[in-house]
Tab-separated table of C-alpha atoms and ligand atoms in Angstrom:
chain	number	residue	atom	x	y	z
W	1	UNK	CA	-0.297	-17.553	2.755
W	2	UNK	CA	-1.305	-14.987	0.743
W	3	UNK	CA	1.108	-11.483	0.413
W	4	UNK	CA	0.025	-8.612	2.535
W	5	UNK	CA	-0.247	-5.381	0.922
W	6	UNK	CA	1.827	-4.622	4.219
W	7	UNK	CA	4.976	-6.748	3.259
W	8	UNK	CA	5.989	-4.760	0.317
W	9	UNK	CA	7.466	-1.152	0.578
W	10	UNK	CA	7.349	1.903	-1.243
W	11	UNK	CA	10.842	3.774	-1.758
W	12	UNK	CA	11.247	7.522	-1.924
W	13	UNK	CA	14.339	9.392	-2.924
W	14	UNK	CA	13.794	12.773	-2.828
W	15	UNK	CA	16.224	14.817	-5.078
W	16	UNK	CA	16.206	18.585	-4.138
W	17	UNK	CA	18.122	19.970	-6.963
W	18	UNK	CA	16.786	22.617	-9.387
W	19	UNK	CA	17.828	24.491	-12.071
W	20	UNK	CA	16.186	27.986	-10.530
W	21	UNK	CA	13.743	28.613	-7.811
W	22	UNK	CA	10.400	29.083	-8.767
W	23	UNK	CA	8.690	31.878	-7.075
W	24	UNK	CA	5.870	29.764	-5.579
W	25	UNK	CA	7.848	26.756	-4.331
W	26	UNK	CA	7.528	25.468	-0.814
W	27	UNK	CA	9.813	22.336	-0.826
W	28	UNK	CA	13.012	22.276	0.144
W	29	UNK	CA	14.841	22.665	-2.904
W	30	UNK	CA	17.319	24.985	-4.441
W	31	UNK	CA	20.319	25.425	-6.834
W	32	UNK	CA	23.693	23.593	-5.907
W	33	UNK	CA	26.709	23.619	-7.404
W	34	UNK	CA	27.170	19.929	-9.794
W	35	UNK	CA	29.598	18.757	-6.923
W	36	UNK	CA	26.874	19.147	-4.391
W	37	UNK	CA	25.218	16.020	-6.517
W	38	UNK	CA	27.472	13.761	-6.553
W	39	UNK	CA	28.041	14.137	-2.727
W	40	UNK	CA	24.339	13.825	-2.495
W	41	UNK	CA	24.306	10.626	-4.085
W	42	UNK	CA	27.213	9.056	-2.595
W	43	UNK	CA	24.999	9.767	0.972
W	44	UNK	CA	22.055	8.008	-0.666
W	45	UNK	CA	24.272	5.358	-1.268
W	46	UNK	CA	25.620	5.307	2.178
W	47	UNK	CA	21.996	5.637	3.329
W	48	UNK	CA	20.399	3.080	1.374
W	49	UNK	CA	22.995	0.586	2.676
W	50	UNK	CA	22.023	1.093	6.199
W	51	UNK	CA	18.384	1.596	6.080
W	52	UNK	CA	17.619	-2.141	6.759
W	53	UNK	CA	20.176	-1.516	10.399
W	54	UNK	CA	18.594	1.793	11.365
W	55	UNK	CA	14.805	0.484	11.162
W	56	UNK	CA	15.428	-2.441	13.025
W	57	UNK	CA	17.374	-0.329	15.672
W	58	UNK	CA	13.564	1.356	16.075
W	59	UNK	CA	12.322	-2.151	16.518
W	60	UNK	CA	10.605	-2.077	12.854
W	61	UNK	CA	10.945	-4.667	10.558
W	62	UNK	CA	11.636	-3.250	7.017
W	63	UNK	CA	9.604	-4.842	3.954
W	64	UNK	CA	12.006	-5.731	1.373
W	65	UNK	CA	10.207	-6.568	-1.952
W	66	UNK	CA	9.669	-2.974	-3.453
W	67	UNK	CA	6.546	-2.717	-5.555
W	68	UNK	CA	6.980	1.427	-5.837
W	69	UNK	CA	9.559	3.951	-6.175
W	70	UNK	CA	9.437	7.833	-6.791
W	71	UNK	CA	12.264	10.181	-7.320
W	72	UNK	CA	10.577	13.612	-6.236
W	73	UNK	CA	11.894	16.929	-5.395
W	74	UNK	CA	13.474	19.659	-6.807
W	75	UNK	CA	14.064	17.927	-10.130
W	76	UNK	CA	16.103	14.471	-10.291
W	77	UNK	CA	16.184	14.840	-13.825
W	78	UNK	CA	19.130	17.097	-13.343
W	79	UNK	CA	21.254	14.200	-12.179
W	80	UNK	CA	24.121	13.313	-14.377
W	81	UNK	CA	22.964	10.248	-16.115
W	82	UNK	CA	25.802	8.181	-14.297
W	83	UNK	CA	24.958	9.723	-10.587
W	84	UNK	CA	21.112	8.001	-11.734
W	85	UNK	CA	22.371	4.906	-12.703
W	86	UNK	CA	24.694	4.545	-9.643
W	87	UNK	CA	21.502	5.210	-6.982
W	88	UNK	CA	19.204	3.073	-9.349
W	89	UNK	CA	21.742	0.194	-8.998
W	90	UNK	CA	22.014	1.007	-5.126
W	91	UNK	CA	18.570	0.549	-4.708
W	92	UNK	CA	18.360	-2.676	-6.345
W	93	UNK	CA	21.330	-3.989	-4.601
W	94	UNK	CA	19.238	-3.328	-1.350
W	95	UNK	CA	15.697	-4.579	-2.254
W	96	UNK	CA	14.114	-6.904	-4.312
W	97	UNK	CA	11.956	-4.885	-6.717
W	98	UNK	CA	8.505	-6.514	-8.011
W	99	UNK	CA	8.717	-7.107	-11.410
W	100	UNK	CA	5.775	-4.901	-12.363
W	101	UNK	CA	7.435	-1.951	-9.989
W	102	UNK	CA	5.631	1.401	-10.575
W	103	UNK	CA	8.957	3.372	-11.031
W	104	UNK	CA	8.296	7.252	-11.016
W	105	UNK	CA	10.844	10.032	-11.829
W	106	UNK	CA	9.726	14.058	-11.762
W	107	UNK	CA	11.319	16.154	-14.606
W	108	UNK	CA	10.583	19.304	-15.078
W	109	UNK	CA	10.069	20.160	-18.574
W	110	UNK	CA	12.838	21.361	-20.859
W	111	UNK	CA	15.349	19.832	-17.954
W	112	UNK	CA	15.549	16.255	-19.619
W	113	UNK	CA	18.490	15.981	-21.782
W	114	UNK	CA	18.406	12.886	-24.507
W	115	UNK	CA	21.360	10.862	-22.311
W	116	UNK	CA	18.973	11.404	-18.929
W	117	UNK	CA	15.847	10.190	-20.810
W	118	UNK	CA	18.093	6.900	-21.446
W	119	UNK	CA	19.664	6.556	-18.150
W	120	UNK	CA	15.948	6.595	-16.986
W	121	UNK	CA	14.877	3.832	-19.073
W	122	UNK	CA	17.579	1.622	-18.843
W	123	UNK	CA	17.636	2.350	-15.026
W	124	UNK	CA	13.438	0.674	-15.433
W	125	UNK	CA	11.671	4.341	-15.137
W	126	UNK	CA	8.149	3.336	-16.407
W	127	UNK	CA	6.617	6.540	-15.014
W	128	UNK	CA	7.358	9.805	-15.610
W	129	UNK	CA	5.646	13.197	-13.405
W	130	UNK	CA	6.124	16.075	-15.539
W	131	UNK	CA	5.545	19.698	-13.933
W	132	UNK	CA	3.724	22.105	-16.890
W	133	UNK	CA	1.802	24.084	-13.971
W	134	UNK	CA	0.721	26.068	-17.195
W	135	UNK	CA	1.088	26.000	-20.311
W	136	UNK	CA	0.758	29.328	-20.984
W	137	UNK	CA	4.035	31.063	-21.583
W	138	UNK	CA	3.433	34.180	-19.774
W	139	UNK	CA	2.458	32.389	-16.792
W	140	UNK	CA	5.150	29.771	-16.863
W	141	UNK	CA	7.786	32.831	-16.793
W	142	UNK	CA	6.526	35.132	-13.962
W	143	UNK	CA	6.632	31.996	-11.762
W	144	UNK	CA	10.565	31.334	-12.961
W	145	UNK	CA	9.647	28.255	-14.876
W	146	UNK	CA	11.927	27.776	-17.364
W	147	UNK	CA	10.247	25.959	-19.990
W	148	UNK	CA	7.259	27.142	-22.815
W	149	UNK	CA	4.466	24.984	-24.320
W	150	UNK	CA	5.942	23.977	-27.224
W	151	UNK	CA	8.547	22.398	-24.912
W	152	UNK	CA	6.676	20.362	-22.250
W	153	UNK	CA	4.673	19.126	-25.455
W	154	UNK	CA	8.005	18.179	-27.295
W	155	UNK	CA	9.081	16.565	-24.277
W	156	UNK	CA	6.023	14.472	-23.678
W	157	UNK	CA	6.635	13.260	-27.179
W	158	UNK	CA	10.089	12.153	-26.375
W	159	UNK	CA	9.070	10.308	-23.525
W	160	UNK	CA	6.557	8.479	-25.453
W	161	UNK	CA	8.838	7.965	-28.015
W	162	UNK	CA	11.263	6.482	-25.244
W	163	UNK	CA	8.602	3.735	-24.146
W	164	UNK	CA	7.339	5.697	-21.659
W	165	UNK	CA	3.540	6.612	-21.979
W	166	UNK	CA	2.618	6.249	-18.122
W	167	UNK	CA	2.832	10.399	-17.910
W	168	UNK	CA	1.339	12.706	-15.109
W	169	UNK	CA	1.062	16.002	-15.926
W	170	UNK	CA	0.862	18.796	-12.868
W	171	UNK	CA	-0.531	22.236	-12.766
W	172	UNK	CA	-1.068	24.763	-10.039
W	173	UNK	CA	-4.343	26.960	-10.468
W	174	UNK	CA	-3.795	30.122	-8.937
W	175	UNK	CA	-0.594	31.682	-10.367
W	176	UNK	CA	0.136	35.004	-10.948
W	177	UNK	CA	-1.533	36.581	-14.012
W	178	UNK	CA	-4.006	32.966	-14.076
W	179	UNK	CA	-7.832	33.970	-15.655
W	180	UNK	CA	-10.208	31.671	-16.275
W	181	UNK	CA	-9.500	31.811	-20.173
W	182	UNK	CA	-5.939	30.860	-19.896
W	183	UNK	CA	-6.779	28.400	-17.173
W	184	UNK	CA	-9.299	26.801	-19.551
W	185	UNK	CA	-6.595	26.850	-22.045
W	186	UNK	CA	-4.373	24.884	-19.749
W	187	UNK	CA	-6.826	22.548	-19.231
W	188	UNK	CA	-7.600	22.011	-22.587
W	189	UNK	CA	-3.528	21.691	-23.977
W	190	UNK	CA	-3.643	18.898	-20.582
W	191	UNK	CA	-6.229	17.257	-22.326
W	192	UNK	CA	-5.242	17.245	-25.511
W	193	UNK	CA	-2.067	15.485	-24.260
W	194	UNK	CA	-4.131	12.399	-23.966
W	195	UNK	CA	-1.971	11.222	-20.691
W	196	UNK	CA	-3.315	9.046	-18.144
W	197	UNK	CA	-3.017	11.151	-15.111
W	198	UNK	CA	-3.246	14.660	-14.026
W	199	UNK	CA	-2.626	16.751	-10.660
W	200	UNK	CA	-3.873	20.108	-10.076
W	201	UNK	CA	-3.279	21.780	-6.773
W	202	UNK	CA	-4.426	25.065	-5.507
W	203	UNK	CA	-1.754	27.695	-5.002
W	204	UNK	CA	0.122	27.468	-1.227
W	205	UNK	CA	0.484	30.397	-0.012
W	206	UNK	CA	2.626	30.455	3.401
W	207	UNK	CA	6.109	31.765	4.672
W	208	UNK	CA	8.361	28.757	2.903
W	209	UNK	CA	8.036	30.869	-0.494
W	210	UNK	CA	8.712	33.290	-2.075
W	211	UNK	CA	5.323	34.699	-3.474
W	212	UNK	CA	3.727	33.256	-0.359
W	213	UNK	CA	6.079	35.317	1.726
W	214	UNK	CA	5.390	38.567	-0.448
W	215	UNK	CA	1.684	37.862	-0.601
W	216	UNK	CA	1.116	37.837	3.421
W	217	UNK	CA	3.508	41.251	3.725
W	218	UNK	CA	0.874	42.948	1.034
W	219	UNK	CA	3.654	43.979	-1.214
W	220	UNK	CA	3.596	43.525	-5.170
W	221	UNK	CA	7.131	41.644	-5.776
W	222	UNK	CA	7.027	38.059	-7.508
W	223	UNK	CA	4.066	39.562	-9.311
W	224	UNK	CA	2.044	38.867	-6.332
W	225	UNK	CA	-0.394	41.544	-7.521
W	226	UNK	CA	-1.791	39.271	-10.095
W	227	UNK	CA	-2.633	36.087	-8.434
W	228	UNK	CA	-6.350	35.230	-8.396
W	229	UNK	CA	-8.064	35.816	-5.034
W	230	UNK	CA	-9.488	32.157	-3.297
W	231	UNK	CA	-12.580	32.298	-4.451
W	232	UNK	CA	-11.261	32.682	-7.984
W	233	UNK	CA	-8.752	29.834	-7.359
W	234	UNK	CA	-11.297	27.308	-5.854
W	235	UNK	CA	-13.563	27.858	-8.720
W	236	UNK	CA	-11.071	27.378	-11.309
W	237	UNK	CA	-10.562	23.469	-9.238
W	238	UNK	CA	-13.479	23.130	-9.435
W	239	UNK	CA	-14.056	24.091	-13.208
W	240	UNK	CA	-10.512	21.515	-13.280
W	241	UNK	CA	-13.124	18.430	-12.033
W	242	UNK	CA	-15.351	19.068	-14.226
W	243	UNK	CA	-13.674	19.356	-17.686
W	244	UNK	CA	-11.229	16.436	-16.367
W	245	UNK	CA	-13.852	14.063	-16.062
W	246	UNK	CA	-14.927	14.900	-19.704
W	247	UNK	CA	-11.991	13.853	-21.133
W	248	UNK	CA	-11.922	10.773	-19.156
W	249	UNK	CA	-9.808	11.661	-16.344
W	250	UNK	CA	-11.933	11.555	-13.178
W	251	UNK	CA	-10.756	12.845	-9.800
W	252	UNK	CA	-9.841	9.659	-7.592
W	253	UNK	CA	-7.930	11.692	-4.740
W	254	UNK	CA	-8.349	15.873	-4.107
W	255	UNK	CA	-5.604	16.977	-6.398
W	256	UNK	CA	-5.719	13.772	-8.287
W	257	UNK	CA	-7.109	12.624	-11.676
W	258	UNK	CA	-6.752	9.391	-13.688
W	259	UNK	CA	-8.295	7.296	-16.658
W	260	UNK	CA	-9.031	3.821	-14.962
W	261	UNK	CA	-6.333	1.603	-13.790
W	262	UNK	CA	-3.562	5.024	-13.759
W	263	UNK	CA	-3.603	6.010	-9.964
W	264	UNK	CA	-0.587	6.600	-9.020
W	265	UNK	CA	0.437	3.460	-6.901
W	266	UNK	CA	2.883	5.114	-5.030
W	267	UNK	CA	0.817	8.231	-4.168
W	268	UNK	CA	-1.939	5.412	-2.940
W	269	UNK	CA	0.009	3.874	-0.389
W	270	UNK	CA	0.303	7.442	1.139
W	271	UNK	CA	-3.483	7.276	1.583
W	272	UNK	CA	-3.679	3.957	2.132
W	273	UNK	CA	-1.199	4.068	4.879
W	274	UNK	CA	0.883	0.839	3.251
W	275	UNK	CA	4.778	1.275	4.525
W	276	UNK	CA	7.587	3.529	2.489
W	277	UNK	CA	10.759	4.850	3.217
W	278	UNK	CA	11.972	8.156	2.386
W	279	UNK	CA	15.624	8.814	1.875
W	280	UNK	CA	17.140	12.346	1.133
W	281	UNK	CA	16.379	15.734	2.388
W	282	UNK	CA	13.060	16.530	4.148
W	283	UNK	CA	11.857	12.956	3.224
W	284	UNK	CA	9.500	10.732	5.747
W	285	UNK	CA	8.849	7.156	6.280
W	286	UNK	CA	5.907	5.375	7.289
W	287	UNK	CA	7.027	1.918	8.810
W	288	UNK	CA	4.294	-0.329	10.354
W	289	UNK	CA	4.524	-4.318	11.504
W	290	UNK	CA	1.212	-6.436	10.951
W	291	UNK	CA	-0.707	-7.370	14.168
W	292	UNK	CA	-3.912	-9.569	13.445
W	293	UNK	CA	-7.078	-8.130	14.815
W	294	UNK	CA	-5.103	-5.175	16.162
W	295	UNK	CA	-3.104	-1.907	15.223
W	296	UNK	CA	0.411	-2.707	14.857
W	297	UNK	CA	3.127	-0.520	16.074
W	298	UNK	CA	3.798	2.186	13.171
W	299	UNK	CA	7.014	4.706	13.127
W	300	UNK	CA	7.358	8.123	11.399
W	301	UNK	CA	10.150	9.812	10.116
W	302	UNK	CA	11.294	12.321	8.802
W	303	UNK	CA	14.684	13.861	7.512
W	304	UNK	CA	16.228	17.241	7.727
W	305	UNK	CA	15.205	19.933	5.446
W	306	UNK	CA	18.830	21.667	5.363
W	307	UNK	CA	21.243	20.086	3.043
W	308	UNK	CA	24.521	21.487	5.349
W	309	UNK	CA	23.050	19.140	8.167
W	310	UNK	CA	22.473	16.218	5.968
W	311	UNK	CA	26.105	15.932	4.906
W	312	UNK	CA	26.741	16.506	8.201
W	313	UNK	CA	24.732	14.180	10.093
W	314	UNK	CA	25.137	10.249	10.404
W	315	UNK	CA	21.068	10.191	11.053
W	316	UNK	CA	19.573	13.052	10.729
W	317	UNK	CA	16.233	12.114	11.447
W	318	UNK	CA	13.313	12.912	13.776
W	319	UNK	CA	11.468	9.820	14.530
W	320	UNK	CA	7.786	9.231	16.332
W	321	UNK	CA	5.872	6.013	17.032
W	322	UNK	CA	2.236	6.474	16.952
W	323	UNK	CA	0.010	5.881	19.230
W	324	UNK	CA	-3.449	3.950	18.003
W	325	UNK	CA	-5.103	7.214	18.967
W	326	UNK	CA	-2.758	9.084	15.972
W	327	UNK	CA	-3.346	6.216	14.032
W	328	UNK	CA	-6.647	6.016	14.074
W	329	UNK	CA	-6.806	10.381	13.000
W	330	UNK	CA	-4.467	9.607	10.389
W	331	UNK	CA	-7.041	6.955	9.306
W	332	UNK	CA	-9.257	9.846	9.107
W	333	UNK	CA	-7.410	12.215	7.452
W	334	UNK	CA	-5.704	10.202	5.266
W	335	UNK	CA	-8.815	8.722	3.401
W	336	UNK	CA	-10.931	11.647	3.300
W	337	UNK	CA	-8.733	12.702	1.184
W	338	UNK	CA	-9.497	9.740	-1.420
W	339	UNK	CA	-12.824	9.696	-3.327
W	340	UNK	CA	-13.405	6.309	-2.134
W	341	UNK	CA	-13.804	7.841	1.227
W	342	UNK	CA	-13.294	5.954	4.921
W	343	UNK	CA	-14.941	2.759	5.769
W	344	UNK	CA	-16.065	2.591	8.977
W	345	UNK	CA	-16.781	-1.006	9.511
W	346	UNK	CA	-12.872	-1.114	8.202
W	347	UNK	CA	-11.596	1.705	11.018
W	348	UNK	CA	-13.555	0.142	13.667
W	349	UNK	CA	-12.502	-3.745	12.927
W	350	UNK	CA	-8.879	-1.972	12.982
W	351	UNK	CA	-9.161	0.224	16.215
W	352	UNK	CA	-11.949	-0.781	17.867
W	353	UNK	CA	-15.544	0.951	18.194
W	354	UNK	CA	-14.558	2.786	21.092
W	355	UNK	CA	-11.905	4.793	19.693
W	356	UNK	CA	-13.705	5.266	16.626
W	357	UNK	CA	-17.029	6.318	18.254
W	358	UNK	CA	-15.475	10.123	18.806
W	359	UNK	CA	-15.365	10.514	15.117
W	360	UNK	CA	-18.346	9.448	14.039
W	361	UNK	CA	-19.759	12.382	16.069
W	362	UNK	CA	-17.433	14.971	14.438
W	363	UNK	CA	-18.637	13.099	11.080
W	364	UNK	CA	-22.408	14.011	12.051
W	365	UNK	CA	-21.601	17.509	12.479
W	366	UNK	CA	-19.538	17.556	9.382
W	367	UNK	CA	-22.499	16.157	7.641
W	368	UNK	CA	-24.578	19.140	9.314
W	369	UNK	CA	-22.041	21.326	7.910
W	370	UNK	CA	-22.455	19.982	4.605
W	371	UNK	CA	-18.522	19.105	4.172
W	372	UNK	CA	-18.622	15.415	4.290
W	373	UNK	CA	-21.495	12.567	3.068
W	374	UNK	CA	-22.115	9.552	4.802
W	375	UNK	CA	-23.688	6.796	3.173
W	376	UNK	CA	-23.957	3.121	4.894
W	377	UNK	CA	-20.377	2.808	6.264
W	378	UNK	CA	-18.530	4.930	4.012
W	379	UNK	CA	-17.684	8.442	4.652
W	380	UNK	CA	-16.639	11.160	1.850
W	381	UNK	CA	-16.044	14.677	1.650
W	382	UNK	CA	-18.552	16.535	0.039
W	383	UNK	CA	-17.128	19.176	-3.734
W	384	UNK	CA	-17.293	22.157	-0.563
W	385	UNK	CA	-15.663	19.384	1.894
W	386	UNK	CA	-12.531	19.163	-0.673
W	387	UNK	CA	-12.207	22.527	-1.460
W	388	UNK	CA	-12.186	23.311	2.618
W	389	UNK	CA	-10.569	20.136	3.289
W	390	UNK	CA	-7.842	21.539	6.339
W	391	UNK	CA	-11.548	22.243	8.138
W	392	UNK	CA	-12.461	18.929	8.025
W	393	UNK	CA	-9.284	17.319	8.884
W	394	UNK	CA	-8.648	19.528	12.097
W	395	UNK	CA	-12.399	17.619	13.634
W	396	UNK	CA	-10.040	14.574	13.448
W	397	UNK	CA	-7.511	15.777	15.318
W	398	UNK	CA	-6.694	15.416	19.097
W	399	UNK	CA	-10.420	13.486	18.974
W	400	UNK	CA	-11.184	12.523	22.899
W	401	UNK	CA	-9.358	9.299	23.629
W	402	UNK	CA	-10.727	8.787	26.967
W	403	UNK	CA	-12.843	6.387	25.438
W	404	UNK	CA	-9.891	3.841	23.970
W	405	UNK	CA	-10.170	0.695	25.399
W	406	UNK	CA	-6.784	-1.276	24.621
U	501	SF4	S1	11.140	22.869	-10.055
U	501	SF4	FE1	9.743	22.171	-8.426
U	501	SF4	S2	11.061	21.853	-6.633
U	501	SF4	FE2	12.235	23.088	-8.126
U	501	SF4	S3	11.891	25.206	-7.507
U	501	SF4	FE3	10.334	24.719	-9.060
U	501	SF4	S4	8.560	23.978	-7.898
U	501	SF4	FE4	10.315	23.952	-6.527
């Protein structure tokens, strides 16, 4: 029988280390002292050993060839090239990994010391995600980057030199002191990179930062005086798409661009809703079991966000099963978010007409709206549909279920 895209897992370690906090950061990250990381991977260890247990306590069955892996964060590459090789060896003690395993690190540039870079490659890193957010000087240093253009350039030469050319570059558009010149300039030192893949997100702006935090009390701190307003922002994605796709990199997911056959694998299975498991602080998991003809039962995790508690805690973990219903919005909201878009023919062999019939009337009012396209059986958001993408997503949520016919 052929392998299901279902019996092979992604793995996510998330690493919340950093070297400083930059003012426009949301995750839960910060600066710990170097013993903090060794007790951080000894709990990964731990963690890793007993994921297989705790899963099948929830009644899940855990895929155990691995066919993806990201270290995220914060900024793994600040691990002590041993503390790497120790969780890299954990994780292949647990699973079996694929032997063409998309294996992604983040680094942040200037944060990748020569004996890291090797620990990486002889630990089988064959992608690396390298956060520029600009590579304008200026900007990079009101937003308590650490790093200059001339270094995230060196560094993507050392990578390259190190065997590894399967590079993502990130940057934010909307940062304090941003214009469109610079932001063009950006684009343009991105492009001259010649990497395969690029993300560009908009600027967050909530309570979990810093500048987000300064921004919604009006006051001027962080430099918050000089970040673009929205409209600025959405036009400079926008202006990202198109200059992007001229050098070959076209958008396959909203903050997502790639020459063909680069999409991030791991990033897909997000979409795609194919299983992972997330280990570390604030990390989830996605665990579902194959049912022919019928959605299977799917669990959700996710870890605490507050690293006192994870040393603490022999599970700290909330978990949820979903119900079809949230499976089915997920569906939804999941795909939009992919250029491919949702097919319905797909949805409704998977949940049944009747529990998709709800959405295709928020999809015709969408389509009123002008946010979303819908062409034969496939559904995509519209340029405007992207850029007001929470909009759309909320019409998928809490969609009548009266209608669901087990
Ligand atoms: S390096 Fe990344 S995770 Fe760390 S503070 Fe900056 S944005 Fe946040």
């Amino acid at each position: 029988m052929a392998a299901s895209p279902l019996d092979a897992l992604g793995l996510y370690i998330s690493i919340p280390f950093c070297r400083s906090k930059c003012t426009y950061c949301n995750f839960a990250s910060g600066v710990y002292p170097a013993s903090d990381h060794a007790r951080y991977v000894d709990r990964l260890v731990e963690d890793l050993a007993g994921a297989g247990a705790w899963v099948a306590r929830m009644g899940v069955e855990l895929p155990r060839p691995v066919d993806t892996v990201y270290l995220g964060g914060g900024t793994p590459s600040l691990l002590a090239p041993e503390l790497l090789a120790r969780l890299f060896a954990a994780m292949r003690a647990e699973f079996d990994f694929a032997p063409d395993a998309e294996i992604t690190v983040e680094c942040a540039p200037g944060q990748l010391a020569d004996p890291t870079l090797a620990a990486l490659v002889a630990a089988g890193v064959n992608r690396v995600s390298l956060g520029v957010q600009s590579f304008i000087d200026r900007e990079a240093a009101v937003s308590g980057r650490l790093h200059t253009r001339s270094i995230a350039m060196d560094d993507i030469r050392r990578l390259r030199a190190a065997g590894i050319a399967n590079l993502s570059l990130d940057l934010i558009a909307g940062l304090a002191g941003q214009t469109f010149a610079s932001w063009e300039e950006s684009l343009a030192a991105l492009a001259e990179c010649g990497v395969p893949h690029a993300s560009v997100y908009m600027l967050e702006v909530d309570e979990d930062s810093r500048l987000g935090r300064e921004m919604l009390a009006g006051g001027g701190r962080y430099h918050a005086g000089l970040v673009p307003n929205d409209d600025a922002i959405a036009r400079m994605y926008s202006l990202a798409i198109e200059k992007l796709a001229g050098v070959g990199l076209g958008q396959y997911e909203i903050s997502n661009f790639c020459r063909p056959g680069f999409a991030s694998r791991h990033n897909l299975r997000y979409w795609h809703r194919r299983p992972y498991l997330g280990l570390g602080l604030d990390a989830s998991s996605m665990l579902r079991a194959e049912r022919p003809g019928k959605p299977g039962p799917v669990l959700r995790s996710t870890t605490t966000s507050d690293l006192k508690a994870f040393f603490d805690g022999p599970e700290p973990v909330e978990t949820t099963s979903l119900s079809p219903e949230q499976q089915h919005e997920e569906a939804w909201f999941l795909g939009l978010r992919l250029n491919a878009g949702v097919d319905v023919a797909a949805l409704e062999q998977e949940f049944g007409s009747e529990l998709v019939a709800p959405a295709l009337e928020a999809v015709t009012r969408l389509v009123d709206d002008g946010l979303v396209t819908s062409a034969g059986n496939t559904v995509r958001l519209t340029p405007r549909g992207q850029l007001l993408s929470n909009v759309v997503f909320q019409e998928f949520l809490g969609l009548p279920s009266q209608k669901f016919v087990p």
